[in-house]
CSV table of C-alpha atoms in Angstrom, one decimal:
chain,number,residue,atom,x,y,z
A,1,MET,CA,113.6,123.6,-9.4
A,2,ILE,CA,110.1,124.7,-8.3
A,3,ASP,CA,107.3,122.7,-10.0
A,4,CYS,CA,105.3,124.9,-12.5
A,5,CYS,CA,102.0,123.7,-11.0
A,6,ASN,CA,103.1,124.7,-7.5
A,7,LEU,CA,104.3,128.1,-8.7
A,8,THR,CA,100.9,128.7,-10.4
A,9,SER,CA,99.1,127.7,-7.3
A,10,LEU,CA,101.2,129.9,-5.1
A,11,SER,CA,100.6,132.9,-7.5
A,12,VAL,CA,96.9,132.3,-7.3
A,13,CYS,CA,97.0,132.2,-3.5
A,14,VAL,CA,99.0,135.4,-3.3
A,15,ALA,CA,96.6,137.1,-5.7
A,16,VAL,CA,93.6,136.0,-3.7
A,17,VAL,CA,95.2,137.1,-0.4
A,18,LEU,CA,96.1,140.5,-1.9
A,19,GLY,CA,92.7,140.9,-3.4
A,20,ILE,CA,91.0,140.2,0.0
A,21,TYR,CA,93.4,142.6,1.7
A,22,TYR,CA,92.7,145.4,-0.8
A,23,TRP,CA,89.0,144.7,-0.7
A,24,TYR,CA,88.7,144.9,3.1
A,25,ARG,CA,91.2,147.6,3.9
A,26,ARG,CA,90.0,151.1,4.8
A,27,PRO,CA,91.7,154.5,5.6
A,28,SER,CA,92.8,155.2,9.1
A,29,LYS,CA,90.0,156.3,11.5
A,30,PHE,CA,87.4,155.7,8.7
A,31,PRO,CA,83.8,155.0,9.9
A,32,PRO,CA,83.1,151.3,10.4
A,33,GLY,CA,80.7,149.4,8.2
A,34,PRO,CA,80.1,146.4,6.0
A,35,ARG,CA,82.1,145.6,2.9
A,36,GLY,CA,79.9,143.0,1.3
A,37,LEU,CA,81.1,140.9,-1.6
A,38,PRO,CA,83.9,141.6,-4.1
A,39,LEU,CA,82.8,143.8,-7.0
A,40,VAL,CA,79.3,144.3,-5.8
A,41,GLY,CA,79.8,145.2,-2.2
A,42,ILE,CA,76.6,145.4,-0.1
A,43,ILE,CA,74.3,145.8,-3.1
A,44,PRO,CA,72.9,142.2,-3.0
A,45,PHE,CA,71.9,142.7,0.7
A,46,LEU,CA,70.0,146.1,0.4
A,47,GLY,CA,66.7,144.8,-0.9
A,48,SER,CA,64.1,147.1,-2.6
A,49,TYR,CA,64.4,149.8,0.1
A,50,PRO,CA,68.1,150.4,0.8
A,51,GLU,CA,67.4,153.3,3.2
A,52,ARG,CA,65.5,151.0,5.5
A,53,THR,CA,68.2,148.3,5.4
A,54,VAL,CA,71.0,150.7,6.1
A,55,ALA,CA,69.0,152.4,8.9
A,56,LYS,CA,68.9,149.0,10.7
A,57,TRP,CA,72.7,148.8,10.5
A,58,LYS,CA,73.0,151.9,12.6
A,59,ARG,CA,72.6,149.6,15.7
A,60,ILE,CA,75.8,147.8,14.7
A,61,TYR,CA,78.0,150.5,13.2
A,62,GLY,CA,76.6,153.8,14.6
A,63,SER,CA,75.0,156.9,13.2
A,64,ILE,CA,78.0,157.7,10.9
A,65,MET,CA,78.9,154.5,9.1
A,66,SER,CA,80.6,153.4,5.9
A,67,ALA,CA,79.3,150.9,3.3
A,68,ARG,CA,80.8,149.6,0.1
A,69,PHE,CA,78.4,150.4,-2.7
A,70,GLY,CA,79.9,148.5,-5.7
A,71,ARG,CA,83.6,149.1,-5.4
A,72,GLN,CA,83.5,152.4,-3.5
A,73,ASP,CA,83.2,153.2,0.2
A,74,TRP,CA,80.3,155.6,0.8
A,75,ILE,CA,79.5,157.3,4.1
A,76,VAL,CA,75.9,157.0,5.3
A,77,LEU,CA,74.6,159.6,7.9
A,78,ASN,CA,72.0,157.7,9.7
A,79,ASP,CA,70.4,160.2,12.1
A,80,TYR,CA,69.5,163.8,12.5
A,81,GLU,CA,72.5,164.9,14.5
A,82,ALA,CA,75.0,163.2,12.1
A,83,ILE,CA,73.3,165.0,9.1
A,84,GLN,CA,73.3,168.3,10.9
A,85,GLN,CA,77.0,167.9,11.9
A,86,ALA,CA,78.1,167.1,8.3
A,87,LEU,CA,75.7,169.0,6.0
A,88,VAL,CA,75.1,172.1,8.1
A,89,ARG,CA,78.0,172.7,10.6
A,90,GLU,CA,80.6,171.3,8.1
A,91,GLY,CA,78.5,172.2,5.1
A,92,GLU,CA,81.5,173.7,3.1
A,93,SER,CA,83.2,170.4,3.3
A,94,PHE,CA,80.2,168.2,2.5
A,95,SER,CA,78.5,170.0,-0.3
A,96,GLY,CA,80.3,168.6,-3.3
A,97,ARG,CA,78.8,166.1,-5.8
A,98,PRO,CA,80.6,162.8,-6.4
A,99,SER,CA,82.0,161.7,-9.8
A,100,ILE,CA,79.4,159.2,-10.8
A,101,PRO,CA,79.6,158.3,-14.5
A,102,LEU,CA,75.8,158.1,-14.9
A,103,PHE,CA,75.3,161.5,-13.4
A,104,GLU,CA,78.1,163.0,-15.5
A,105,ASP,CA,76.6,161.4,-18.6
A,106,LEU,CA,73.3,163.1,-17.9
A,107,ALA,CA,74.4,166.5,-16.8
A,108,SER,CA,77.7,167.0,-18.7
A,109,GLY,CA,78.9,169.1,-15.8
A,110,HIS,CA,76.1,171.6,-16.2
A,111,GLY,CA,72.8,172.5,-14.5
A,112,LEU,CA,72.5,172.9,-10.8
A,113,ALA,CA,71.4,169.7,-9.1
A,114,LEU,CA,74.5,167.7,-10.1
A,115,LEU,CA,77.0,170.6,-10.5
A,116,ASP,CA,79.9,170.2,-8.1
A,117,TYR,CA,80.2,172.6,-5.2
A,118,GLY,CA,82.4,175.6,-5.9
A,119,LYS,CA,82.4,179.1,-7.4
A,120,SER,CA,80.3,178.1,-10.5
A,121,TRP,CA,77.7,176.4,-8.4
A,122,LYS,CA,77.5,179.3,-5.9
A,123,LEU,CA,77.0,181.7,-8.8
A,124,GLN,CA,74.3,179.6,-10.5
A,125,ARG,CA,72.6,179.0,-7.1
A,126,LYS,CA,72.5,182.7,-6.3
A,127,PHE,CA,71.2,183.5,-9.8
A,128,GLY,CA,68.5,180.8,-9.5
A,129,LEU,CA,67.3,182.1,-6.1
A,130,MET,CA,67.2,185.7,-7.1
A,131,THR,CA,65.5,185.0,-10.4
A,132,LEU,CA,62.8,182.6,-9.1
A,133,ARG,CA,62.0,185.1,-6.4
A,134,GLY,CA,61.8,187.9,-9.0
A,135,PHE,CA,59.2,185.9,-10.8
A,136,GLY,CA,57.0,185.3,-7.8
A,137,MET,CA,58.4,182.3,-5.9
A,138,GLY,CA,57.5,182.9,-2.3
A,139,LYS,CA,55.5,186.0,-3.0
A,140,LYS,CA,51.9,186.9,-3.4
A,141,GLY,CA,52.1,186.6,-7.2
A,142,MET,CA,53.0,182.9,-6.9
A,143,GLU,CA,50.1,182.2,-4.7
A,144,GLU,CA,47.7,183.7,-7.3
A,145,ARG,CA,49.4,181.6,-10.0
A,146,VAL,CA,49.0,178.4,-8.0
A,147,LEU,CA,45.4,179.1,-7.2
A,148,GLU,CA,44.7,179.7,-10.9
A,149,GLU,CA,46.3,176.3,-11.7
A,150,ALA,CA,44.3,174.7,-8.9
A,151,ALA,CA,41.1,175.7,-10.7
A,152,PHE,CA,42.2,174.0,-13.9
A,153,MET,CA,43.1,170.9,-11.9
A,154,ASN,CA,39.7,170.7,-10.3
A,155,GLU,CA,38.0,171.1,-13.6
A,156,GLU,CA,40.0,168.1,-14.9
A,157,ILE,CA,39.0,166.1,-11.9
A,158,ARG,CA,35.4,167.1,-12.3
A,159,LYS,CA,35.4,165.7,-15.9
A,160,GLN,CA,35.7,162.2,-14.4
A,161,ASN,CA,32.1,162.4,-13.2
A,162,GLY,CA,32.8,160.5,-10.0
A,163,LYS,CA,34.2,157.4,-11.9
A,164,PRO,CA,37.5,155.8,-10.9
A,165,PHE,CA,40.5,157.3,-12.6
A,166,SER,CA,44.3,157.5,-12.3
A,167,ILE,CA,45.2,161.0,-11.1
A,168,ASN,CA,48.9,160.8,-12.1
A,169,ARG,CA,48.7,162.8,-15.3
A,170,THR,CA,46.4,165.4,-13.9
A,171,VAL,CA,48.6,166.1,-10.9
A,172,ALA,CA,51.7,166.1,-13.0
A,173,ASN,CA,50.2,168.6,-15.5
A,174,THR,CA,49.0,170.8,-12.7
A,175,VAL,CA,52.3,171.0,-10.8
A,176,SER,CA,54.4,171.2,-13.9
A,177,ASN,CA,52.4,174.2,-15.2
A,178,VAL,CA,53.5,176.2,-12.2
A,179,ILE,CA,57.2,175.8,-12.8
A,180,CYS,CA,56.5,176.2,-16.6
A,181,GLY,CA,55.0,179.6,-15.8
A,182,VAL,CA,58.2,180.6,-14.1
A,183,VAL,CA,60.6,179.1,-16.6
A,184,PHE,CA,58.8,179.5,-19.9
A,185,GLY,CA,56.5,182.4,-19.0
A,186,ARG,CA,53.3,180.5,-19.8
A,187,ARG,CA,51.2,177.5,-18.9
A,188,PHE,CA,50.1,174.7,-21.3
A,189,ASP,CA,46.8,173.0,-21.9
A,190,TYR,CA,46.7,169.6,-20.4
A,191,GLY,CA,46.4,168.0,-23.8
A,192,ASP,CA,49.2,170.0,-25.5
A,193,PRO,CA,51.3,167.4,-27.4
A,194,TRP,CA,54.6,169.2,-26.6
A,195,PHE,CA,53.8,169.4,-22.9
A,196,THR,CA,52.5,165.8,-22.8
A,197,GLY,CA,55.6,164.5,-24.5
A,198,LEU,CA,57.9,166.0,-21.9
A,199,LEU,CA,55.8,164.7,-19.0
A,200,GLN,CA,55.8,161.2,-20.4
A,201,GLU,CA,59.5,161.1,-20.3
A,202,LEU,CA,59.5,162.1,-16.6
A,203,ASP,CA,56.9,159.5,-15.8
A,204,LYS,CA,59.0,156.7,-17.5
A,205,TRP,CA,62.1,157.4,-15.4
A,206,PHE,CA,60.6,158.3,-12.0
A,207,ASN,CA,57.5,156.0,-11.8
A,208,ASN,CA,58.5,152.8,-13.5
A,209,PRO,CA,59.8,150.4,-10.7
A,210,LYS,CA,62.1,148.4,-13.0
A,211,LYS,CA,63.7,151.5,-14.4
A,212,THR,CA,64.1,153.2,-11.0
A,213,VAL,CA,65.9,150.1,-9.6
A,214,MET,CA,68.2,149.9,-12.6
A,215,PHE,CA,69.0,153.6,-12.3
A,216,SER,CA,70.1,153.1,-8.7
A,217,LEU,CA,72.2,150.1,-9.6
A,218,LEU,CA,74.0,152.1,-12.4
A,219,ALA,CA,74.8,154.8,-9.8
A,220,PHE,CA,76.1,152.3,-7.3
A,221,MET,CA,78.0,150.1,-9.9
A,222,PRO,CA,79.0,152.1,-13.0
A,223,TRP,CA,80.4,149.1,-14.7
A,224,LEU,CA,76.9,147.8,-15.3
A,225,GLN,CA,76.5,150.4,-18.1
A,226,TYR,CA,78.8,148.2,-20.3
A,227,VAL,CA,76.7,145.0,-20.0
A,228,PRO,CA,73.1,144.2,-20.7
A,229,PRO,CA,70.5,145.2,-19.6
A,230,GLY,CA,72.4,148.2,-18.1
A,231,SER,CA,73.9,149.2,-21.5
A,232,GLY,CA,70.5,149.3,-23.1
A,233,MET,CA,69.0,151.4,-20.4
A,234,VAL,CA,71.9,153.9,-20.6
A,235,ARG,CA,71.3,154.3,-24.3
A,236,GLU,CA,67.6,154.8,-23.8
A,237,LEU,CA,68.4,157.3,-21.0
A,238,ARG,CA,70.8,159.3,-23.1
A,239,HIS,CA,68.2,159.4,-25.9
A,240,ASP,CA,65.5,160.7,-23.6
A,241,VAL,CA,67.7,163.3,-22.0
A,242,ASN,CA,68.8,164.5,-25.5
A,243,TYR,CA,65.1,164.7,-26.4
A,244,LEU,CA,64.4,166.9,-23.4
A,245,ILE,CA,67.4,169.1,-24.2
A,246,ASP,CA,66.5,169.4,-27.8
A,247,GLU,CA,62.9,170.5,-27.0
A,248,PHE,CA,64.1,173.0,-24.4
A,249,GLU,CA,66.5,174.4,-27.0
A,250,LYS,CA,63.6,175.1,-29.3
A,251,GLU,CA,61.9,177.0,-26.6
A,252,VAL,CA,65.0,179.0,-25.9
A,253,LYS,CA,65.5,179.8,-29.6
A,254,GLN,CA,61.9,181.2,-29.6
A,255,HIS,CA,62.8,183.4,-26.6
A,256,GLU,CA,65.9,184.7,-28.4
A,257,THR,CA,63.9,185.9,-31.3
A,258,THR,CA,61.5,187.9,-29.1
A,259,PHE,CA,63.9,188.9,-26.3
A,260,GLN,CA,63.7,192.5,-25.0
A,261,LYS,CA,66.1,193.6,-22.4
A,262,ASP,CA,63.7,195.9,-20.7
A,263,GLU,CA,61.0,193.2,-20.4
A,264,MET,CA,62.1,190.1,-18.5
A,265,ARG,CA,59.3,187.6,-19.0
A,266,ASP,CA,60.7,184.5,-17.2
A,267,PHE,CA,63.7,182.5,-16.1
A,268,ILE,CA,64.9,182.0,-19.7
A,269,ASP,CA,64.9,185.7,-20.4
A,270,ALA,CA,66.8,186.4,-17.2
A,271,PHE,CA,69.4,183.8,-18.1
A,272,LEU,CA,69.7,185.1,-21.7
A,273,ASP,CA,70.4,188.5,-20.3
A,274,GLU,CA,73.3,187.1,-18.3
A,275,MET,CA,74.6,185.4,-21.4
A,276,HIS,CA,74.5,188.7,-23.3
A,277,LYS,CA,76.7,190.2,-20.5
A,278,LYS,CA,79.2,187.3,-21.2
A,279,LYS,CA,79.3,186.3,-17.6
A,280,ASP,CA,81.3,183.2,-16.8
A,281,THR,CA,79.4,179.8,-16.8
A,282,PHE,CA,76.3,181.5,-18.4
A,283,THR,CA,76.3,179.4,-21.5
A,284,MET,CA,73.6,177.9,-23.7
A,285,LEU,CA,74.4,174.3,-22.5
A,286,GLN,CA,74.2,175.5,-18.9
A,287,LEU,CA,70.8,177.1,-19.5
A,288,LEU,CA,69.4,174.0,-21.1
A,289,HIS,CA,70.5,171.7,-18.3
A,290,TYR,CA,69.3,174.3,-15.7
A,291,ILE,CA,65.9,174.2,-17.4
A,292,ARG,CA,65.9,170.4,-17.2
A,293,ASP,CA,66.7,170.5,-13.5
A,294,LEU,CA,64.0,172.9,-12.8
A,295,PHE,CA,61.4,171.1,-15.0
A,296,GLU,CA,62.2,167.7,-13.5
A,297,ALA,CA,62.5,168.7,-9.8
A,298,GLY,CA,59.6,171.2,-10.1
A,299,THR,CA,57.3,168.6,-11.6
A,300,GLU,CA,58.1,165.2,-10.2
A,301,THR,CA,58.8,165.9,-6.5
A,302,THR,CA,55.7,167.9,-5.7
A,303,SER,CA,53.4,165.8,-7.9
A,304,SER,CA,54.6,162.6,-6.2
A,305,THR,CA,54.1,164.2,-2.8
A,306,LEU,CA,50.5,165.1,-3.8
A,307,ARG,CA,49.9,161.5,-4.9
A,308,TRP,CA,51.1,160.3,-1.5
A,309,THR,CA,48.9,162.9,0.0
A,310,LEU,CA,45.8,161.5,-1.8
A,311,LEU,CA,46.7,158.0,-0.7
A,312,CYS,CA,46.8,159.2,2.9
A,313,LEU,CA,43.4,160.9,2.5
A,314,ILE,CA,41.7,157.6,1.4
A,315,HIS,CA,43.6,155.3,3.7
A,316,TYR,CA,42.9,157.5,6.7
A,317,SER,CA,39.5,158.9,6.0
A,318,GLU,CA,39.1,160.4,9.5
A,319,THR,CA,42.0,162.8,8.6
A,320,GLN,CA,40.2,163.8,5.4
A,321,ASN,CA,37.1,164.6,7.4
A,322,LYS,CA,39.1,166.8,9.9
A,323,LEU,CA,40.8,168.6,7.0
A,324,TYR,CA,37.5,169.3,5.3
A,325,LYS,CA,35.9,170.6,8.6
A,326,GLU,CA,38.9,173.0,9.1
A,327,ILE,CA,38.8,174.2,5.5
A,328,ILE,CA,35.1,174.9,5.6
A,329,THR,CA,35.3,176.6,9.0
A,330,VAL,CA,38.1,178.9,7.9
A,331,LEU,CA,37.3,179.4,4.2
A,332,GLY,CA,33.8,178.4,3.6
A,333,GLU,CA,32.7,176.7,0.4
A,334,ASP,CA,34.6,178.9,-2.0
A,335,GLY,CA,37.1,181.0,0.0
A,336,LYS,CA,40.7,181.3,-1.1
A,337,PRO,CA,43.6,180.1,1.1
A,338,SER,CA,46.8,182.2,1.8
A,339,MET,CA,50.1,181.1,3.2
A,340,SER,CA,49.5,183.6,6.1
A,341,MET,CA,46.8,181.3,7.4
A,342,LYS,CA,49.1,179.0,9.4
A,343,ASP,CA,47.6,180.0,12.7
A,344,ASN,CA,44.0,179.4,11.4
A,345,MET,CA,44.7,176.1,9.7
A,346,PRO,CA,46.9,174.1,12.1
A,347,TYR,CA,45.6,170.7,11.1
A,348,THR,CA,46.2,171.3,7.4
A,349,TYR,CA,49.8,172.2,8.1
A,350,ALA,CA,50.2,169.2,10.4
A,351,PHE,CA,48.7,166.9,7.8
A,352,ILE,CA,51.2,168.1,5.1
A,353,GLN,CA,54.1,167.8,7.5
A,354,GLU,CA,53.1,164.3,8.4
A,355,VAL,CA,52.8,163.2,4.8
A,356,GLN,CA,56.3,164.4,4.2
A,357,ARG,CA,57.6,162.5,7.2
A,358,PHE,CA,55.5,159.4,6.7
A,359,ARG,CA,56.4,158.9,3.0
A,360,THR,CA,59.9,160.3,2.6
A,361,LEU,CA,60.1,161.4,-1.1
A,362,ALA,CA,63.9,161.3,-1.4
A,363,PRO,CA,65.1,158.7,1.1
A,364,PHE,CA,68.8,159.3,0.4
A,365,SER,CA,68.4,162.8,-1.0
A,366,LEU,CA,71.1,163.3,-3.7
A,367,PRO,CA,74.6,162.1,-2.9
A,368,HIS,CA,77.2,164.6,-1.5
A,369,CYS,CA,80.9,164.5,-1.7
A,370,THR,CA,83.6,165.8,0.6
A,371,SER,CA,85.6,168.6,-1.0
A,372,ASN,CA,88.5,168.2,1.4
A,373,ASP,CA,89.8,165.9,4.2
A,374,VAL,CA,87.5,166.4,7.1
A,375,GLU,CA,87.0,165.0,10.6
A,376,VAL,CA,83.6,164.4,12.1
A,377,GLU,CA,82.9,162.9,15.5
A,378,GLY,CA,86.4,161.5,15.6
A,379,PHE,CA,86.2,159.9,12.1
A,380,LYS,CA,88.5,161.0,9.3
A,381,ILE,CA,86.8,161.2,6.0
A,382,PRO,CA,89.1,161.7,3.0
A,383,LYS,CA,88.5,164.3,0.2
A,384,GLY,CA,86.4,162.8,-2.6
A,385,THR,CA,84.3,160.5,-0.4
A,386,THR,CA,80.7,160.0,-1.4
A,387,VAL,CA,78.3,160.8,1.4
A,388,VAL,CA,74.5,160.1,1.6
A,389,PRO,CA,72.2,161.5,4.3
A,390,ASN,CA,69.5,158.9,5.2
A,391,ILE,CA,66.5,161.2,5.4
A,392,TRP,CA,64.2,158.2,5.8
A,393,ALA,CA,66.1,157.2,9.0
A,394,VAL,CA,65.4,160.6,10.5
A,395,HIS,CA,61.8,160.5,9.6
A,396,ASN,CA,61.4,157.1,11.1
A,397,ASP,CA,63.7,157.4,14.2
A,398,PRO,CA,61.9,155.9,17.2
A,399,ASN,CA,64.0,158.3,19.4
A,400,LEU,CA,62.3,161.2,17.7
A,401,TRP,CA,58.8,159.9,16.9
A,402,ASP,CA,56.3,157.8,18.8
A,403,GLU,CA,55.2,154.9,16.6
A,404,PRO,CA,56.9,156.3,13.5
A,405,GLU,CA,55.4,153.6,11.2
A,406,LYS,CA,51.9,155.2,11.8
A,407,PHE,CA,50.3,158.1,10.1
A,408,LYS,CA,49.4,160.6,12.8
A,409,PRO,CA,49.1,164.3,11.9
A,410,GLU,CA,48.2,165.1,15.5
A,411,ARG,CA,51.9,164.5,16.4
A,412,HIS,CA,52.6,168.0,14.9
A,413,LEU,CA,50.1,169.8,17.1
A,414,ASP,CA,50.7,171.0,20.7
A,415,ALA,CA,48.4,170.6,23.6
A,416,ASP,CA,46.4,173.7,22.5
A,417,GLY,CA,46.0,172.5,18.9
A,418,HIS,CA,48.6,174.8,17.4
A,419,PHE,CA,50.8,173.6,14.6
A,420,VAL,CA,54.4,172.9,15.6
A,421,LYS,CA,57.0,173.0,12.8
A,422,SER,CA,59.4,170.2,13.3
A,423,ASN,CA,63.2,170.5,12.7
A,424,TYR,CA,63.2,166.8,12.3
A,425,VAL,CA,61.1,166.7,9.1
A,426,ILE,CA,63.6,167.5,6.4
A,427,PRO,CA,62.2,166.5,3.0
A,428,PHE,CA,64.1,169.2,1.3
A,429,SER,CA,67.4,168.2,3.0
A,430,VAL,CA,69.5,170.8,4.9
A,431,GLY,CA,72.7,172.8,4.4
A,432,PRO,CA,74.0,174.7,1.4
A,433,ARG,CA,72.5,172.2,-1.0
A,434,HIS,CA,69.0,172.0,0.3
A,435,CYS,CA,66.3,172.2,-2.4
A,436,LEU,CA,66.1,175.4,-4.4
A,437,GLY,CA,62.4,175.1,-4.8
A,438,GLU,CA,61.5,174.5,-1.2
A,439,GLN,CA,59.3,177.6,-0.8
A,440,LEU,CA,57.5,177.0,-4.1
A,441,ALA,CA,56.8,173.3,-3.1
A,442,LYS,CA,55.3,174.4,0.2
A,443,ILE,CA,52.9,176.8,-1.5
A,444,GLU,CA,51.8,174.2,-4.0
A,445,LEU,CA,51.2,171.5,-1.4
A,446,PHE,CA,49.2,173.8,0.8
A,447,PHE,CA,47.0,175.3,-2.0
A,448,PHE,CA,46.5,172.2,-4.0
A,449,LEU,CA,45.5,170.1,-1.0
A,450,ILE,CA,43.0,172.7,0.2
A,451,SER,CA,41.6,173.2,-3.2
A,452,MET,CA,41.0,169.5,-3.8
A,453,VAL,CA,39.5,168.7,-0.4
A,454,GLN,CA,37.3,171.8,-0.5
A,455,CYS,CA,35.7,170.5,-3.8
A,456,PHE,CA,35.9,166.7,-3.6
A,457,GLU,CA,35.7,163.8,-1.2
A,458,PHE,CA,38.3,161.2,-2.3
A,459,LEU,CA,37.5,157.5,-2.0
A,460,PRO,CA,39.2,154.3,-3.1
A,461,GLU,CA,38.0,152.4,-6.1
A,462,ASP,CA,35.5,149.7,-5.2
A,463,ASN,CA,36.3,150.4,-1.5
A,464,ILE,CA,39.6,148.6,-2.0
A,465,LEU,CA,42.5,150.6,-0.6
A,466,PRO,CA,45.5,150.8,-3.0
A,467,GLU,CA,49.1,150.0,-2.0
A,468,ILE,CA,50.6,152.7,0.3
A,469,GLU,CA,53.7,150.9,1.7
A,470,LYS,CA,55.4,150.0,-1.5
A,471,GLY,CA,56.5,152.3,-4.3
A,472,ALA,CA,59.0,152.9,-7.1
A,473,ASN,CA,62.2,153.5,-5.2
A,474,GLY,CA,65.0,155.2,-7.0
A,475,THR,CA,66.3,158.8,-6.7
A,476,VAL,CA,62.8,159.5,-5.4
A,477,PHE,CA,60.2,157.2,-3.7
A,478,THR,CA,57.0,157.5,-5.7
A,479,PRO,CA,53.6,155.8,-5.3
A,480,LEU,CA,52.6,152.9,-7.5
A,481,GLU,CA,49.9,153.9,-9.9
A,482,TYR,CA,46.4,153.6,-8.5
A,483,LYS,CA,42.8,154.7,-9.2
A,484,ILE,CA,40.8,157.0,-7.1
A,485,VAL,CA,37.2,158.2,-7.0
A,486,ALA,CA,36.6,162.0,-6.6
A,487,LYS,CA,33.0,162.6,-5.3
A,488,GLU,CA,32.1,166.2,-5.8
A,489,ARG,CA,30.9,167.9,-2.7
A,490,GLN,CA,27.3,169.2,-2.7
A,491,PHE,CA,26.7,172.6,-1.2
């Protein structure tokens, strides 16, 4: 008779062997990559900047690699060609959104950013593009709207009287008012309590380093939502999302009471018109989450890029001088810019493109998911596999850029000083799911930068340069809060 102790030991050994086998096994012809530790995978080895760590692994595993995030194998696209192959040439297969509990909890299967690829997403994307264009995005009318908001921004900066201040709130108010004009049909005073309350919620979740790290961990390891401190954060996140949705619903209700079919005032009116036609997927919940997507993306991404821009201005003062010289030469002291001025303002365009490369705002973009079994460069990737493009790796690839760790706007100018648009700077991602607001963001960055530099010289507080290498790194990579001095130019 087998001794009970021996039987127990044998069972444990078999369980351990089976556990190791299942942990390290992978599908046939699956991309190679590290598996890490049971339950947590590679998470403990990623550090504060996972995109940089994973980019180094390219030397071992190649440009298309796998990595176990938590208990799931994700695919990482680690260079430009791999991203183009998957997201552009095989875009139909790589444009889904993965089933991540945290994302599903936030979006409830609605909105646009986290909506899975398919008929509903295509319908909502088409509506969004057509409607935003109809209300000025990418047209002369939007340029005028941005210039108007730039004047309000400069007045807020002027109120600081040359004393050190944090520009976070001012920039967020400015950028958000542009998308608010499109979505809600009006701008808000910078001290408006309703407006301020919404922006405070965004600031909490995008610019607090502790929260951004935990947010990423919850996406990688969903089981953390059931244990502290993850469970507490999820409750807080749900509360804050519900707060935003409730506030947006109040705005929609006001629109409903004054809606006139023959007078489309904004995005909300256009969506309500589709709802009245009883079109599929045009529901109240879809509208509320669509507004949330537009408000969050239309505020945080561009405002964070502008904050990185200001950091670059004060860290590399010679570039600020070159910008100012070009602006004054082309526009004078009070001339107005236009997007048609690319040929006349090459250094300004080069500066903006270098900021977007140098400080990649969305290092991993948003995660994609394969909608069917697909083969790429000899690798077989099953349906339902999560895929992340490492945008940071492209922007810092030494095969594409000379000294990528350095800030050099001149790298985007040719021998004759003309601006050269680079296909390798992809802050808005590529393929079917590239950013809906790309054109609007380009207008804002160009006009706001010119307007600020035209009016002010920006300097560090007490001549001490703030941190530019580190930031709050989650869905987006945002600067740590800093103070700046805006010295009004004397004409």
